[in-house]
Amino acid sequence: MTNKRLQAYHDVLHRKPNYVEFDKKTSDIFGENVFHAEIMREYLPREAYKSMMSAANSGARLDRRIADQIASAMKDWALTKGATHYTHWFQPLTGATAEKHDAFFTPVGPGRAIERFDGELLVQQEPDASSFPNGGIRNTFEARGYSAWDPSSPAFVIGKTLCVPTIFIAYTGEALDYKMPLLKALHAVDEAAADVCQYFDKNVKKVNATLGWEQEYFLVDKAYFNSRPDLQMSGRTLFGHASAKGQQLDDHYFGSIPERATEFMRDFELESIRLGIPVTTRHNEVAPNQFECAPMFEECNLANDHNLLLMDLLEKTARKHNFRVLLHEKPFAGVNGSGKHNNWSLSTDTGVNLLAPGKNPKSNLQFLTFFVNTLKAIHDHSDMLRACIAGAGNDHRLGANEAPPAIISAFIGSQLSELLDKIETDVKAGKMTPEDKTELKLNIGKIPQIMLDNTDRNRTSPFAFTGNKFEFRAVGSSANCASAMIVINTIMANQLIQFKKDVDARIKKGNSKDEAILKELQVLIKASKKIRFEGNGYGDEWVKAAEKRGLSNLRDTPRALQVWGDKKVEELFNEMGVLSPRELEARQEIEFESYVYKLQIEARVMGEMAQNTIIPAVVEYQNTLIANIQGLFNVLGDKMGKEASDAQIELLKRISVHMNKMKDSCDLMLTARKKANNIEDMEKKAVAYCDTVKIYFDEIRYHADKLEILIDDKVWPLPKFSEMLFTR
Ligand code: ADP
Ligand code: MG
């Protein structure tokens, strides 16, 4: 019998890198496949160009005639790039992106055809939406969903297709995607932040949220991937013993990138650059065969589109290079998982980063205002932050000594901690004397522009201030960043609106502007104190200390998702105009459902692999041992045969015990799964899967992994961690 695994090993060893020919400067190709502002200026009449720019920057409506002109220009440009089809590119709640391709080619008479793309086709389409998750919003009999153009994100060409970024909504107007609520949250924070900016600079008209993501992923050779049903079906290995050499030597981080992986990266980076994604850094991560890609930050909506595009490019390019990319948060138990840090800040149309300390007391007061308001927003809504990063995959990572814990807290560094403490004690309740004010101003003026303790950054914090932005580290590698960005920008908008009200009220009562701001900041600093944590977030002591502080520790996805059912959360989203109660409820339902499906698939695959892959291999080896033992008895006789086969008999027994236990746990899991499947209510079903089905995973795996190290390497049917992680 040929062993698929050994065949795969052979294939991998003989693979050569797939060289990418390229002789241009990277800067020459940057954005060449994007219909960006400069191209538009070239292709569009003046008036249409101006309308397009104001639609892109401030959401102004475009009339039909202009839309026709834009569509026609877009098409002409796309044809020069070799495009034959167009598609509305959108972000359904499945987590991936979706597209439905239509040809430009339109027959217009006998033997005559033109390439057609007009305003109507650009602005709206009606993809068959019945197969996308909708959480009950759209009954299948009214399976209509619309995709509508988002002019704030430029169209691009991939392969032979012009892709138009769009939102995706139900016939009844509710969002069925991530982009629409993200755009609304960005709008809310823009207005609220621009309002607060008026205290400091009347010229600010618009505030953009910025996002810089860092995407981690694993590469595995396609031959290994194809011989592991668990990787194929669930994106992670459900079985597999840790390899003798793991990441304990820490020799992979920033290590040299092996040639095949380098060629792969070169290829997908060139493609990304052509699509205007400003990828710059490339390095190895902590685990073997784990990598990271982090572009320059951009405006949040665009950055998020770029992340989704990049995830897609990673997949496609990996296949070309005989790799498969794993975006799962924890593909290999016992090996570092993958996250996607979301670096977030706010930046004005006057070019100021509102979370960067400035040169003087005035700009620093502005910085402090936004900084402290962020802390207060995080403090008040930490459960929402926890919920927005929840998912079956991320559950394996959070709190596993490599990723931040499920407890949300914020790290700000010693200098800022001291300053906040000073404001807390030094700002006087009544009228402040001129000396008090000068003293405070001096302190505020002293915040260094480049934060010194940038270097003593705390890597264990889920939400850390890193000098000129906050870094949300708990986001999972497979997530759509919009989930986190919707929450952060919405709670920030809400907080800033409240802040503006309270400061205005103080000014009305006779406080000077600066005094009013400082006094209000003092209130916020006091009220948000418990969210600040500078210590080790990975330690067990923190779990206890956090509980004492009253911080929640929602350890699993079903518990975390319950937050979306909270009345206050519903009101907040509704008031900020980001999600209606119906939309929020639908999203919660979809997430419970997705959690259940993922666990259901894992449970099934586990059962099947145990039964059809592992047990047969074990039996085969048992037979070899039995034949050997019988042979020894035959040849040597009872007494000597017994002595000579001691080790084999012992091994045979151990193998049988593990196999039986594995099988028993599989049976128990099956019973639990059947019971859970009968539960109608999605939330209860998710809880049942978490508490009664998932608990068998570790047990089953434990015995299977023991078998892996006990039986003959030649008959073990699944590629081992050592092979998948170390052979390239
Ligand atoms: P790390 O040490 O976490 O690997 P770096 O500090 O090098 O990361 O990376 C920071 C990330 O933050 C980069 O992706 C960068 O684009 C992003 N970033 C920098 N400034 C901002 C900002 N103002 N807003 C959002 N993201 C930012
Ligand atoms: Mg980072």
Coordinates of N, CA, C and O in Angstrom, one line a residue, residues 22 26 29-34 156-158 213 217 264-282 293-295 298 305-315 317 320:
F22 N 10.4 39.8 -13.3 CA 10.0 41.2 -13.1 C 11.2 42.1 -13.2 O 12.2 41.9 -12.6
T26 N 9.3 48.9 -8.5 CA 8.0 48.8 -7.8 C 7.2 50.0 -7.9 O 6.0 50.0 -8.1
I29 N 4.9 50.6 -10.8 CA 3.6 49.8 -11.0 C 2.6 50.1 -9.9 O 1.5 49.5 -10.0
F30 N 3.0 50.9 -8.9 CA 2.1 51.1 -7.8 C 0.7 51.6 -8.3 O 0.6 52.7 -9.0
G31 N -0.4 50.9 -8.0 CA -1.7 51.4 -8.3 C -2.0 51.3 -9.8 O -3.1 51.9 -10.2
E32 N -1.2 50.6 -10.6 CA -1.5 50.6 -12.1 C -2.8 49.9 -12.4 O -3.4 50.1 -13.5
N33 N -3.4 49.1 -11.5 CA -4.6 48.4 -11.8 C -5.8 49.0 -11.1 O -6.8 48.4 -10.8
V34 N -5.6 50.3 -10.6 CA -6.7 51.0 -9.9 C -7.2 52.2 -10.6 O -6.4 53.0 -11.2
F156 N -11.1 48.6 -9.4 CA -9.8 48.1 -9.7 C -10.0 46.9 -10.7 O -11.1 46.3 -10.8
V157 N -8.9 46.5 -11.4 CA -9.0 45.4 -12.3 C -8.1 44.2 -11.7 O -7.0 44.4 -11.4
I158 N -8.8 43.1 -11.6 CA -8.0 41.9 -11.3 C -8.2 40.9 -12.4 O -9.4 40.6 -12.8
W213 N -3.4 47.5 9.3 CA -3.5 46.1 9.8 C -2.3 45.3 9.6 O -1.5 45.7 8.7
Y217 N -0.2 34.8 8.7 CA -0.7 33.6 8.1 C 0.3 32.5 8.1 O 1.5 32.8 8.3
F264 N 7.0 33.3 -3.5 CA 5.5 33.4 -3.3 C 5.2 34.9 -2.9 O 4.3 35.6 -3.5
M265 N 6.0 35.4 -1.9 CA 5.7 36.7 -1.4 C 5.9 37.8 -2.5 O 5.2 38.7 -2.6
R266 N 7.0 37.6 -3.2 CA 7.3 38.6 -4.3 C 6.1 38.7 -5.2 O 5.7 39.8 -5.6
D267 N 5.6 37.5 -5.6 CA 4.5 37.5 -6.5 C 3.3 38.2 -6.0 O 2.7 39.1 -6.6
F268 N 2.9 37.8 -4.7 CA 1.6 38.5 -4.2 C 1.9 39.9 -3.9 O 0.9 40.7 -4.0
E269 N 3.1 40.3 -3.5 CA 3.3 41.7 -3.2 C 3.3 42.5 -4.5 O 2.7 43.6 -4.5
L270 N 3.8 42.0 -5.6 CA 3.7 42.8 -6.8 C 2.3 43.0 -7.2 O 1.8 44.0 -7.6
E271 N 1.5 41.9 -7.1 CA 0.1 42.0 -7.4 C -0.6 43.0 -6.5 O -1.4 43.8 -7.0
S272 N -0.3 43.0 -5.2 CA -0.8 44.0 -4.3 C -0.5 45.4 -4.6 O -1.3 46.3 -4.6
I273 N 0.8 45.6 -5.0 CA 1.3 46.9 -5.3 C 0.5 47.4 -6.6 O 0.1 48.6 -6.6
R274 N 0.3 46.5 -7.5 CA -0.5 46.9 -8.7 C -1.9 47.4 -8.3 O -2.5 48.2 -9.0
L275 N -2.4 46.8 -7.3 CA -3.8 47.1 -6.9 C -3.8 48.2 -5.9 O -4.8 48.5 -5.2
G276 N -2.6 48.9 -5.7 CA -2.6 50.1 -4.8 C -2.5 49.8 -3.4 O -2.7 50.7 -2.5
I277 N -2.2 48.5 -3.0 CA -2.1 48.2 -1.6 C -0.6 48.5 -1.2 O 0.3 47.8 -1.7
P278 N -0.4 49.4 -0.3 CA 0.9 49.8 0.0 C 1.7 48.9 0.9 O 2.1 49.2 2.0
V279 N 1.9 47.6 0.5 CA 2.6 46.7 1.3 C 4.1 47.0 1.4 O 4.7 47.3 0.4
T280 N 4.6 47.0 2.6 CA 6.0 47.4 2.7 C 6.8 46.3 3.5 O 7.8 45.9 3.1
T281 N 6.3 45.9 4.7 CA 7.1 45.0 5.5 C 6.8 43.6 5.2 O 5.6 43.2 4.9
R282 N 7.7 42.8 5.4 CA 7.6 41.3 5.1 C 8.5 40.7 6.1 O 9.7 41.0 6.2
C293 N 2.3 40.2 6.8 CA 2.3 41.2 5.8 C 1.6 42.4 6.4 O 0.5 42.3 6.9
A294 N 2.3 43.6 6.4 CA 1.8 44.8 7.0 C 2.0 46.0 6.1 O 3.1 46.4 5.9
P295 N 0.9 46.5 5.4 CA 1.1 47.6 4.6 C 1.1 48.9 5.4 O 0.8 48.9 6.6
E298 N -3.9 53.3 6.0 CA -4.7 54.1 5.1 C -6.0 54.5 5.8 O -6.4 54.0 6.9
D305 N -10.9 47.4 2.7 CA -11.0 46.8 1.3 C -9.7 46.1 0.9 O -9.7 45.0 0.4
H306 N -8.6 46.8 1.2 CA -7.3 46.3 0.9 C -7.0 45.0 1.6 O -6.4 44.1 1.1
N307 N -7.4 45.0 2.9 CA -7.1 43.7 3.6 C -7.9 42.5 3.0 O -7.3 41.5 2.9
L308 N -9.1 42.8 2.6 CA -9.9 41.7 2.1 C -9.3 41.3 0.7 O -9.3 40.1 0.4
L309 N -8.9 42.3 0.0 CA -8.3 41.9 -1.3 C -7.0 41.1 -1.1 O -6.8 40.2 -1.8
L310 N -6.3 41.6 -0.1 CA -5.0 40.9 0.1 C -5.2 39.4 0.5 O -4.5 38.5 0.1
M311 N -6.2 39.2 1.4 CA -6.5 37.8 1.8 C -6.8 37.0 0.6 O -6.4 35.8 0.5
D312 N -7.6 37.6 -0.3 CA -7.9 36.9 -1.5 C -6.7 36.6 -2.4 O -6.5 35.5 -2.9
L313 N -5.8 37.6 -2.5 CA -4.6 37.5 -3.3 C -3.7 36.4 -2.7 O -3.0 35.6 -3.4
L314 N -3.6 36.4 -1.4 CA -2.8 35.4 -0.7 C -3.2 34.0 -1.1 O -2.4 33.2 -1.5
E315 N -4.5 33.8 -1.1 CA -5.1 32.4 -1.4 C -4.7 32.1 -2.9 O -4.2 31.0 -3.2
T317 N -2.5 33.4 -5.0 CA -1.1 33.3 -5.3 C -0.5 32.1 -4.7 O 0.4 31.4 -5.3
K320 N -0.9 29.2 -6.9 CA 0.1 29.2 -8.1 C 1.4 28.7 -7.7 O 2.2 28.2 -8.5

